[in-house]
Tab-separated table of C-alpha atoms in Angstrom:
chain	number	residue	atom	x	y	z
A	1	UNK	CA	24.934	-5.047	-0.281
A	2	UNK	CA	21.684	-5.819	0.131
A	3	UNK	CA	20.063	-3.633	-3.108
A	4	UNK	CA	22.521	-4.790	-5.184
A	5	UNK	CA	21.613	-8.577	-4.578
A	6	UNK	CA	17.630	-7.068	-4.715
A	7	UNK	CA	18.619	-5.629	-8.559
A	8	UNK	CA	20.318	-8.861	-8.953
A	9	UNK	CA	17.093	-10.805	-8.491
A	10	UNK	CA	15.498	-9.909	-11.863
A	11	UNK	CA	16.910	-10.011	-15.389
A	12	UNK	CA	18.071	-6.227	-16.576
A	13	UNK	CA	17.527	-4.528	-19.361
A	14	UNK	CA	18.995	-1.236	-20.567
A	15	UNK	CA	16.784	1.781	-20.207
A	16	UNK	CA	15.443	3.857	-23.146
A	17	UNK	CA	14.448	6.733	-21.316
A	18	UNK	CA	17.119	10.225	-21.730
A	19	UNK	CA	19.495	10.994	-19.216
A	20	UNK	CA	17.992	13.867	-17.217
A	21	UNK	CA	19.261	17.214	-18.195
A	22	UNK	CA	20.079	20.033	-15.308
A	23	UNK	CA	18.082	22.116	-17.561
A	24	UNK	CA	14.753	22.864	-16.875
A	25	UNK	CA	12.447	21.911	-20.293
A	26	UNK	CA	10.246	24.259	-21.792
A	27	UNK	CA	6.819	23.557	-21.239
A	28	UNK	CA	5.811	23.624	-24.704
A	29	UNK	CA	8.570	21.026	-25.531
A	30	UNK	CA	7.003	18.595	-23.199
A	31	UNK	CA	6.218	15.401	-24.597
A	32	UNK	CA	2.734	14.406	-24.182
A	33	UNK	CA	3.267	10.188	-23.730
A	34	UNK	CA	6.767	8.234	-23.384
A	35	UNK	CA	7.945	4.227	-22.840
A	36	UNK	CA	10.097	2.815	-20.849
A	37	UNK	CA	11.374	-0.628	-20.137
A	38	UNK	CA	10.904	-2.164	-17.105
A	39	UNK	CA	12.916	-5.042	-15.536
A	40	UNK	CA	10.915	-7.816	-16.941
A	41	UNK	CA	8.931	-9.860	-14.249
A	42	UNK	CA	9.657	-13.199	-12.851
A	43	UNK	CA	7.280	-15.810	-13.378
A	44	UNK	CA	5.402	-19.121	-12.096
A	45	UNK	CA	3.475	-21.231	-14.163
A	46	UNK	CA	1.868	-18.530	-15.929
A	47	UNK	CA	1.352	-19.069	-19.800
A	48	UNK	CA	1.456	-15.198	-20.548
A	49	UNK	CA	3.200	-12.211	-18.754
A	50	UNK	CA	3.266	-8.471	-18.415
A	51	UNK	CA	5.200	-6.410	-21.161
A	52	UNK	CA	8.600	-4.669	-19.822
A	53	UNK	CA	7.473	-1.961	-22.292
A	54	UNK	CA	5.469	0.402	-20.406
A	55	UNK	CA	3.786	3.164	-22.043
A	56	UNK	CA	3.112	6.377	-19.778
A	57	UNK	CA	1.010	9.824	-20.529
A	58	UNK	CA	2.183	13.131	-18.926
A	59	UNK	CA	-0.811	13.363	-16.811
A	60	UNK	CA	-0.504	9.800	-15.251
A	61	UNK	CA	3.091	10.752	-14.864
A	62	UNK	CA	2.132	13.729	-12.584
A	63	UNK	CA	-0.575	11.865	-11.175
A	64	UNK	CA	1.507	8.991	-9.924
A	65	UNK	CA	4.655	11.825	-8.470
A	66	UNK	CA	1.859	13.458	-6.515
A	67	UNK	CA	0.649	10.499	-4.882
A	68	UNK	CA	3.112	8.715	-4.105
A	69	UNK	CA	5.519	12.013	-2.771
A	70	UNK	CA	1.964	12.687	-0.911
A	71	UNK	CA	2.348	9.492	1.189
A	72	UNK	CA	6.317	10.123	1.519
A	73	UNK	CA	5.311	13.615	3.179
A	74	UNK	CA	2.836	11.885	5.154
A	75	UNK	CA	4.426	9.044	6.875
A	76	UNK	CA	7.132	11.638	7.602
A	77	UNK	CA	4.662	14.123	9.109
A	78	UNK	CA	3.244	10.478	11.372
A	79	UNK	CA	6.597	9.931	12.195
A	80	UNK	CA	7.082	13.342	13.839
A	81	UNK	CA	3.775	13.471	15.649
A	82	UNK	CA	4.634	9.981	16.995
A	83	UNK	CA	7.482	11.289	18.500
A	84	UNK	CA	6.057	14.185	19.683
A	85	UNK	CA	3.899	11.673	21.633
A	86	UNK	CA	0.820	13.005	19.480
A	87	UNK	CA	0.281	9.670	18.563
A	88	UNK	CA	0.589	6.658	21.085
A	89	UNK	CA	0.459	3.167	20.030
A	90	UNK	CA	1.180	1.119	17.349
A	91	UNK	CA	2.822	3.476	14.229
A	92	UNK	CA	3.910	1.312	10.993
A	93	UNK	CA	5.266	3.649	8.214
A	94	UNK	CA	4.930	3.061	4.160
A	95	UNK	CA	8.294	5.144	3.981
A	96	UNK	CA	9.911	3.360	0.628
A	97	UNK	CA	7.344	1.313	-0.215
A	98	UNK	CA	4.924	3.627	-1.955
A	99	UNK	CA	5.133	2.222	-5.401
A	100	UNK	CA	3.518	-0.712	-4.278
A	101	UNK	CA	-0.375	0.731	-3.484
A	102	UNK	CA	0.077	3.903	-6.192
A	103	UNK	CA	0.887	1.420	-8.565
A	104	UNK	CA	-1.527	-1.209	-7.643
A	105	UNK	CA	-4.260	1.787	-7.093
A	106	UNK	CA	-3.454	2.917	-10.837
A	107	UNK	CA	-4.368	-0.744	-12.064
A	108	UNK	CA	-7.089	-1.033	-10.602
A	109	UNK	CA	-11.010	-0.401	-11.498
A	110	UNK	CA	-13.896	0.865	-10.074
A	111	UNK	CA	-15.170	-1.433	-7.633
A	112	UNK	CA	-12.375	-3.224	-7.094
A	113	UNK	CA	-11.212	-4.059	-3.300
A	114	UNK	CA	-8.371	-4.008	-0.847
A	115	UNK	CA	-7.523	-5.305	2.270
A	116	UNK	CA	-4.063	-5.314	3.381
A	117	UNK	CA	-2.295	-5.454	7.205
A	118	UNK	CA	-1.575	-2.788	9.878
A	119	UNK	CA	1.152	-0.862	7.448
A	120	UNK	CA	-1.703	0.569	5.626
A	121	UNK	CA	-1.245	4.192	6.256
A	122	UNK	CA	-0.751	4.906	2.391
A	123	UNK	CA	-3.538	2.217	1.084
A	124	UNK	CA	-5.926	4.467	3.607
A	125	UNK	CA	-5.035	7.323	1.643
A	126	UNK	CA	-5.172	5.759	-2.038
A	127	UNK	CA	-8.543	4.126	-1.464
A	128	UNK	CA	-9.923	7.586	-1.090
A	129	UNK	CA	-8.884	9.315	2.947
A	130	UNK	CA	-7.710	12.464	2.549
A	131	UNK	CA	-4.313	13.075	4.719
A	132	UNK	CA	-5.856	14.858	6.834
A	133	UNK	CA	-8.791	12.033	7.742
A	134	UNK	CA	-5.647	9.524	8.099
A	135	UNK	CA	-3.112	11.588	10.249
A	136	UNK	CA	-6.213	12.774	12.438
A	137	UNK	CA	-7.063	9.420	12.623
A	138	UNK	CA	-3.639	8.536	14.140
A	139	UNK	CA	-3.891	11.379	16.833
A	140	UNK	CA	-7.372	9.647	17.621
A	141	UNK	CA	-9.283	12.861	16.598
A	142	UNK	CA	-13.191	13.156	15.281
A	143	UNK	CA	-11.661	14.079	11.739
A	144	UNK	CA	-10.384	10.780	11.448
A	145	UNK	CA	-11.276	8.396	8.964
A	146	UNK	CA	-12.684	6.048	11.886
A	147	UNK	CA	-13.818	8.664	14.097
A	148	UNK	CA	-10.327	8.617	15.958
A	149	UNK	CA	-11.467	4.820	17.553
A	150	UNK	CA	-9.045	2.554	15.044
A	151	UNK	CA	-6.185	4.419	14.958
A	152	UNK	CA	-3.318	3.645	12.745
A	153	UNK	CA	-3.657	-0.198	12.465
A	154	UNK	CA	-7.579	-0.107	11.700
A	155	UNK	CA	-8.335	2.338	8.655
A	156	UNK	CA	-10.847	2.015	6.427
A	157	UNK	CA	-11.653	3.768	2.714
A	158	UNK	CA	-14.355	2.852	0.350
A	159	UNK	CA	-13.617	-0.767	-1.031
A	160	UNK	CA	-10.883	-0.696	1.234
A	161	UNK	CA	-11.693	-3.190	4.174
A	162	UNK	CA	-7.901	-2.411	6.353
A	163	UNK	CA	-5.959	-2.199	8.349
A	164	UNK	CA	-5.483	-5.415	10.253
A	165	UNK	CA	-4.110	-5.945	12.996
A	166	UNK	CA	-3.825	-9.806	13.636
A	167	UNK	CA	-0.482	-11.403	11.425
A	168	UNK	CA	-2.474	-12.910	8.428
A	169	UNK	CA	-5.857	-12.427	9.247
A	170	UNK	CA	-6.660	-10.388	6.363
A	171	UNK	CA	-6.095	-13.218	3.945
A	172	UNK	CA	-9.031	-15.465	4.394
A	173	UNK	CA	-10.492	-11.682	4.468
A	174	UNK	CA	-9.417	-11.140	1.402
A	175	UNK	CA	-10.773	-14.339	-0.459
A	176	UNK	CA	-14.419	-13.614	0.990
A	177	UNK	CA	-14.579	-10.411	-0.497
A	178	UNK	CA	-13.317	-11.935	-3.521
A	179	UNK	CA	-15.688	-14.721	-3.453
A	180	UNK	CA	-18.558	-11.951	-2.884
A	181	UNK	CA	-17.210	-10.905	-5.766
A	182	UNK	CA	-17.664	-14.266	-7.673
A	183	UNK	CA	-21.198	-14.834	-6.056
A	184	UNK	CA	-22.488	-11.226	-7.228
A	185	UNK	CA	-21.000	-11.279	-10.484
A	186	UNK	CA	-19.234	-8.202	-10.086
A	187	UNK	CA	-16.486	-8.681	-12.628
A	188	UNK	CA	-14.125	-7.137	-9.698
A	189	UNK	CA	-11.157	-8.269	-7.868
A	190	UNK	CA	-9.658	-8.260	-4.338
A	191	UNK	CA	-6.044	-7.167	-3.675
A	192	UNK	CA	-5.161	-9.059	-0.369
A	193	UNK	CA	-2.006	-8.229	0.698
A	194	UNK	CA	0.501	-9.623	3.616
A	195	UNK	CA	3.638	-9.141	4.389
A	196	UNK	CA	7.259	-11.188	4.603
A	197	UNK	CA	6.521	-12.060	7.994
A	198	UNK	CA	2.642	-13.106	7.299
A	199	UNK	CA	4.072	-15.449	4.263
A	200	UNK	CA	3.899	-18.818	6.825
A	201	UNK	CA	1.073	-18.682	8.457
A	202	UNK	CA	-1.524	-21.319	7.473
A	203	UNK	CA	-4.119	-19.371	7.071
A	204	UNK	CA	-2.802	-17.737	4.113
A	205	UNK	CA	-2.442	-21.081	2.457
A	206	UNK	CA	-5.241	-22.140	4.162
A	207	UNK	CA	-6.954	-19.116	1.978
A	208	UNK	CA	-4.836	-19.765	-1.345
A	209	UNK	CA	-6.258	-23.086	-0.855
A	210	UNK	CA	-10.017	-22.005	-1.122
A	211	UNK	CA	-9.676	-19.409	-3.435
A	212	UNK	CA	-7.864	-21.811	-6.247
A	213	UNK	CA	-10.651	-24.543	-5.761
A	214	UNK	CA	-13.320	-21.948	-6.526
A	215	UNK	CA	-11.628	-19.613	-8.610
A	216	UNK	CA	-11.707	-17.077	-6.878
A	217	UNK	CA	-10.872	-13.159	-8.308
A	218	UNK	CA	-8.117	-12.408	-5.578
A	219	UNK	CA	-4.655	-11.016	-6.389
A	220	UNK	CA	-2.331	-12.730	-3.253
A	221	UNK	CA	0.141	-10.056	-2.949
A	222	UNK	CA	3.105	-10.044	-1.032
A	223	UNK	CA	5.323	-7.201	-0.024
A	224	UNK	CA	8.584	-8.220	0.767
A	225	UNK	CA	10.359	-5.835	2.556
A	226	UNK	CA	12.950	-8.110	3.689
A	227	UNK	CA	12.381	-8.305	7.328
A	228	UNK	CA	9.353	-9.179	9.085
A	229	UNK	CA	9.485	-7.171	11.931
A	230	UNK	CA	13.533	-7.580	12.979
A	231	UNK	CA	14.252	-11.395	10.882
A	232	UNK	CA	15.668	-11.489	7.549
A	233	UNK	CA	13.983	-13.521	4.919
A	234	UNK	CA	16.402	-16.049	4.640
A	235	UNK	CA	16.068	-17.070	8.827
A	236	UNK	CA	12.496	-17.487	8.220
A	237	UNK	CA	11.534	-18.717	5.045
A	238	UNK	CA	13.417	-21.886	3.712
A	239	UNK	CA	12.060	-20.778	0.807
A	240	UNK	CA	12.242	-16.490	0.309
A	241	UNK	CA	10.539	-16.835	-3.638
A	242	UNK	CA	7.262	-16.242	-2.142
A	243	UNK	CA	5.319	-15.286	-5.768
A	244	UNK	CA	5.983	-19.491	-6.296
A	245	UNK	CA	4.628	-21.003	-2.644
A	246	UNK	CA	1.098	-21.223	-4.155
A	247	UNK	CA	1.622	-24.484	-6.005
A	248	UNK	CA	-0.139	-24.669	-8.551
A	249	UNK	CA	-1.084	-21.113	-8.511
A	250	UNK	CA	0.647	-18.788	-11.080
A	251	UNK	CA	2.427	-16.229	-9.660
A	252	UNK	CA	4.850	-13.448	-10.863
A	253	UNK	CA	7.234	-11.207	-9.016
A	254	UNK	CA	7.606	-7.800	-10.024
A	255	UNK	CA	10.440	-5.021	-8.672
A	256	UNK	CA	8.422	-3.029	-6.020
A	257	UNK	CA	10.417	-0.188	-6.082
A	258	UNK	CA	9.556	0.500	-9.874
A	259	UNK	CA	5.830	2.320	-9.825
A	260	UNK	CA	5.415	1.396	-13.730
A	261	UNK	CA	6.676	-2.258	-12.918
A	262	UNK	CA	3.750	-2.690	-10.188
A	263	UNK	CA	1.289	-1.081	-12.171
A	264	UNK	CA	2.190	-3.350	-14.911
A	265	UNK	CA	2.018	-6.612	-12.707
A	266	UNK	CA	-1.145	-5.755	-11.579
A	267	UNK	CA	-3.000	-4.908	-14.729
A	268	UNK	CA	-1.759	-8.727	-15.920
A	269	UNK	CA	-2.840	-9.888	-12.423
A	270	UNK	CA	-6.439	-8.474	-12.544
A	271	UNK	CA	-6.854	-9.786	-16.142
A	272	UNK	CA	-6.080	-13.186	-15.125
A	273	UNK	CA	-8.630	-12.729	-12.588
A	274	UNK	CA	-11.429	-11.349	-14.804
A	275	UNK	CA	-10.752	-13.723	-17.284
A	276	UNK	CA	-11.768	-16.705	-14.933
A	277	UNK	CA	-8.100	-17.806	-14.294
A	278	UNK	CA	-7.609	-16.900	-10.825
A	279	UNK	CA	-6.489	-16.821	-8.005
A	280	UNK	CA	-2.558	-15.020	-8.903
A	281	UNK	CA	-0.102	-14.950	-6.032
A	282	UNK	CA	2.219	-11.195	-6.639
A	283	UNK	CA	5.441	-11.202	-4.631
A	284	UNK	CA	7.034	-7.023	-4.901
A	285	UNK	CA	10.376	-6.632	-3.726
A	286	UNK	CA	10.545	-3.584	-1.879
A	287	UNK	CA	11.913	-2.327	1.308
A	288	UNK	CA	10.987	0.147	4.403
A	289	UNK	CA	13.386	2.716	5.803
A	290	UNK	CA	11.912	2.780	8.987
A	291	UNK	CA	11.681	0.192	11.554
A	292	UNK	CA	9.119	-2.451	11.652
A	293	UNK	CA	6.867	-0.326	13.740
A	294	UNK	CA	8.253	3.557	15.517
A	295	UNK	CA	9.280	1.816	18.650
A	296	UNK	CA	11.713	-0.416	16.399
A	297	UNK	CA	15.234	1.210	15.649
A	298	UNK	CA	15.449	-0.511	12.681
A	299	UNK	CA	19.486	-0.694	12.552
A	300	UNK	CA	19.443	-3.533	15.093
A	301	UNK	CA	19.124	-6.175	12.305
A	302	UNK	CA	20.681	-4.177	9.294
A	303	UNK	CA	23.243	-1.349	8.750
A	304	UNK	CA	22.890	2.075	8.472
A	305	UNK	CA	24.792	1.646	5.291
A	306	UNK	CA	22.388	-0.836	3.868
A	307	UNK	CA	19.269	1.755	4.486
A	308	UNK	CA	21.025	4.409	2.593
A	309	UNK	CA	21.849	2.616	-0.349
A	310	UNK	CA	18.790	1.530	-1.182
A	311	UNK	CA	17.660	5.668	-0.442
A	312	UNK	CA	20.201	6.355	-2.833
A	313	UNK	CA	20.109	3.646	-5.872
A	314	UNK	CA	16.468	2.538	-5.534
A	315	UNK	CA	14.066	4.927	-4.148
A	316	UNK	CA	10.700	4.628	-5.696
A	317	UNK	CA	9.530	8.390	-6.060
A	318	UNK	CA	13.404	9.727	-6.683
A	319	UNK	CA	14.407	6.824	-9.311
A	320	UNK	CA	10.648	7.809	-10.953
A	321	UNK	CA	11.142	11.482	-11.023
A	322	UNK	CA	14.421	11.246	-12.902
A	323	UNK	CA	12.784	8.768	-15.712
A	324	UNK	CA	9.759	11.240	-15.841
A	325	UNK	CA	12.283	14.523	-16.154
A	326	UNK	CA	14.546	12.327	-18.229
A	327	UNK	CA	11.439	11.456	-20.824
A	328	UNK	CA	10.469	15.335	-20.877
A	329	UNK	CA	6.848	14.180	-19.780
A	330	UNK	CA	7.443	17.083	-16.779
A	331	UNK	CA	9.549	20.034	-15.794
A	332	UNK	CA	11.637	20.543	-12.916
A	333	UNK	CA	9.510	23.615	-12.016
A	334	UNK	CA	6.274	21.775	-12.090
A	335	UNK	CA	7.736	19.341	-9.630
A	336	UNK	CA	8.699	21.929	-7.475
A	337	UNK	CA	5.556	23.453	-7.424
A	338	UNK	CA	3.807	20.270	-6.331
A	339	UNK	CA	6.110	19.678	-3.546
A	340	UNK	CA	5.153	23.032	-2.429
A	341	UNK	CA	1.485	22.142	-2.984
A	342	UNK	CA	1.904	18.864	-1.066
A	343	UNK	CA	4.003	20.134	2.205
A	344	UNK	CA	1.180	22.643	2.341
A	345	UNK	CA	-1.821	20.130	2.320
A	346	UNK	CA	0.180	17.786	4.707
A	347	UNK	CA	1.354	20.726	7.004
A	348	UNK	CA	-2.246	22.033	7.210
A	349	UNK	CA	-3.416	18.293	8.165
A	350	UNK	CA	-0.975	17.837	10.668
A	351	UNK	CA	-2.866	21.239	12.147
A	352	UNK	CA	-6.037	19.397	12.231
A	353	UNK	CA	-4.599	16.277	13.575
A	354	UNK	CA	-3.238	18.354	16.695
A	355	UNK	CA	-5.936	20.495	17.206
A	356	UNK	CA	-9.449	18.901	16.546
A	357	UNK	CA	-11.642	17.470	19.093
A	358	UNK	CA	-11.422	13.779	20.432
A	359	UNK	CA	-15.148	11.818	20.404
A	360	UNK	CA	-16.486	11.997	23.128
A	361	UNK	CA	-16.574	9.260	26.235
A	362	UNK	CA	-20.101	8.107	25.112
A	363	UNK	CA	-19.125	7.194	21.859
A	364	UNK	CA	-17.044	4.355	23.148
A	365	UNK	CA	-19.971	2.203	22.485
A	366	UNK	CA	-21.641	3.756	19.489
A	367	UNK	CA	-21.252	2.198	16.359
A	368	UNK	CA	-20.715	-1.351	17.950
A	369	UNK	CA	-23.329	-2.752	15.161
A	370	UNK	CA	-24.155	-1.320	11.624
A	371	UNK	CA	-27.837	-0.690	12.186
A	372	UNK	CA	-29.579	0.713	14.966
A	373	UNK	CA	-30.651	-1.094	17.822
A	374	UNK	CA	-33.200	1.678	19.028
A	375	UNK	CA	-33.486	2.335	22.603
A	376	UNK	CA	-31.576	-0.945	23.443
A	377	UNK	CA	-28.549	-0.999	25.139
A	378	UNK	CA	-25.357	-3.038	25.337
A	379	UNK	CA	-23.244	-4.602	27.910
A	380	UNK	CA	-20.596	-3.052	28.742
A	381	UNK	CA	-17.589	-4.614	31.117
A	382	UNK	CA	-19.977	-6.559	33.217
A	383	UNK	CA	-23.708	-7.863	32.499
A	384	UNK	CA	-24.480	-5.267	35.546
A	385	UNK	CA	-23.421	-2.241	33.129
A	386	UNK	CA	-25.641	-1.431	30.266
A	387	UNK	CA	-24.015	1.415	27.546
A	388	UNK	CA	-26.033	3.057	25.085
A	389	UNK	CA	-25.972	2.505	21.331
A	390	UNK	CA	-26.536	4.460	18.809
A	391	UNK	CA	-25.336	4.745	14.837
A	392	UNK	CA	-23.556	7.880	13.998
A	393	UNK	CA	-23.619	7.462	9.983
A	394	UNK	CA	-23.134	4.463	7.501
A	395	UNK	CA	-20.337	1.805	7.873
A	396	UNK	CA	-18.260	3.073	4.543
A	397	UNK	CA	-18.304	-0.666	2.921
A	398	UNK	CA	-22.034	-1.413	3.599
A	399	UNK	CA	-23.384	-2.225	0.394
């Protein structure tokens, strides 16, 4: 089955963490820090590499449950409304794949940037949306994070530059932020990620290209999920090792469905990038339990059987809060509690996403340009039909 040839893929290594206990720990037995080993990364041409030993505090533990069960309980929440026909559209879930961006997010510094491709629901929210601004987003409400006009392919955060919808497109994206990076001596980097299906197209090498003649800070990341859109990896890709098809560039692929792996990868990732020897191509190995988009079944092209194995061996936030319980670093009870918390927050957002106003018809043409034109107009769907313009607050990237 298809998770056990995904564990397969990486060399194992027994676990120190405890067994989890059905007890529930006493708070005041909790341990304060624990480490656990990771399945050690595969790498290309790199001279160094992240440790499997990964060292984690009780509060990051929390932090890193919350967020990521936050997304789970938001994609789900998306996934109802779409149904519901609340949202219309385009609708690409995160469902199984949230280690990727909490881990990457929890590597990351300030002032760092992301740009990633239309399944960027959970990126939205890690890069600073609340639920609320994302899910109202989706319903094309004014509470959304773009005003209800983007929608769930075209998000945007602070340092977070998308949600895009073109196959790709973000890459050569990605290495101009990066190279703004360079040219302002920021000492930041740019997370560009792509998908499966994205890894052929030649603008992404077109962009690796660029970024490893100028040494550029940019962290090419791609998340295999296995299919891009209904195709399996190995009817697209002659070759399906992705974190190696830079050439010369180092790469190193890392088990996406491990938060603590990801975050790991990254940190090494970013520090090749600081210290001058970027560009790093990332492959994560993860997988989505929903199709490629909500009109997609997404049992077409794999079993039902397949989906639930990975739910049951491999899940990201499950698989994390038994090493966390496991390690003493939390209680049961405190879990529960923040499920509780998180159900509410979502459940209150879905509210706003069904009930607050829509923009109205004469902002269709505000905001075209980042300053303000003044009286001017612009054209609208003929030269003969002139639409007024006006700036309703500050693009959220414009430095």
């Amino acid at each position: 089955m298809l998770a056990s040839r995904i564990a397969g893929s990486f060399r194992t290594q027994p676990m120190r963490q405890k067994l989890v206990s059905p007890l529930v720990t006493s708070a005041k037995n909790l341990s304060t820090e624990h480490t656990f080993e990771t399945k050690p990364s595969l790498m290309h041409r790199a001279e160094t590499e992240p440790s499997a030993t990964v060292s984690l505090t009780r509060d990051d533990a929390l932090k890193l449950y919350r967020r990521m069960q936050t997304i789970r309980r938001m994609e789900t929440a998306a996934g109802n409304l779409y149904k519901e026909k609340a949202i219309r559209g385009f609708c690409h879930l995160y469902s199984g794949q949230e280690a990727n961006c909490v881990g990457m997010k929890a590597a990351l510094i300030e002032g760092d940037s992301v740009i990633t491709a239309y399944r960027c629901h959970g990126w939205t929210y890690e890069m600073g949306a609340a639920p609320k601004e994302v899910l109202a987003e989706l319903t094309g409400k004014v509470s959304g994070c773009a005003r209800g006009k983007g929608g769930s392919m075209h998000m945007y955060a602070p340092n977070f530059y998308g949600g895009n919808g073109i196959v790709g497109a973000q890459c050569p994206m990605g290495a101009g932020i990066a190279l703004a990076h360079k040219y302002n001596k920021t000492g930041n980097v740019c997370l560009t990620l792509y998908g499966d299906g994205a890894a052929n197209q030649g603008q992404l090498f077109e962009a690796m290209n660029m970024a490893a003649l100028w040494d550029l800070p940019v962290i090419f990341v791609c998340e295999n999920n296995h299919y891009g859109m209904g195709t399996a990896v190995s009817r697209s890709s002659h070759n399906t090792d992705y974190y190696t098809r830079g050439d010369l560039i180092q790469g190193i692929k890392v088990d996406g469905m491990d938060v603590l792996a990801v975050r790991e990868a990254t940190r090494w990732a970013a520090e090749q990038c600081r210290n001058g020897n970027g560009p790093v191509v990332m492959e994560t190995e993860t997988y989505r339990y929903s199709g490629h988009s909500m009109s997609d079944p997404g049992t077409s092209y794999r079993t039902r059987a397949e989906i639930q194995e990975v739910r049951q061996n491999r899940d990201p936030i499950t698989s994390f809060r038994d090493k966390i319980l496991g390690a003493d670093l939390v209680t049961a009870d405190e879990l529960k509690e923040m499920d509780t918390e998180i159900r509410k927050e979502i459940d209150d957002a879905v509210h706003a996403a069904k009930t607050d106003p829509e923009i109205g018809m004469e902002h269709l043409s505000y905001d075209i340009y980042s300053d303000d034109l003044g009286h001017n107009m612009v054209r609208g769907v003929s030269p003969f039909v002139q639409l007024p313009h006006k700036v309703t607050g500050q693009a959220v990237n414009r430095k």
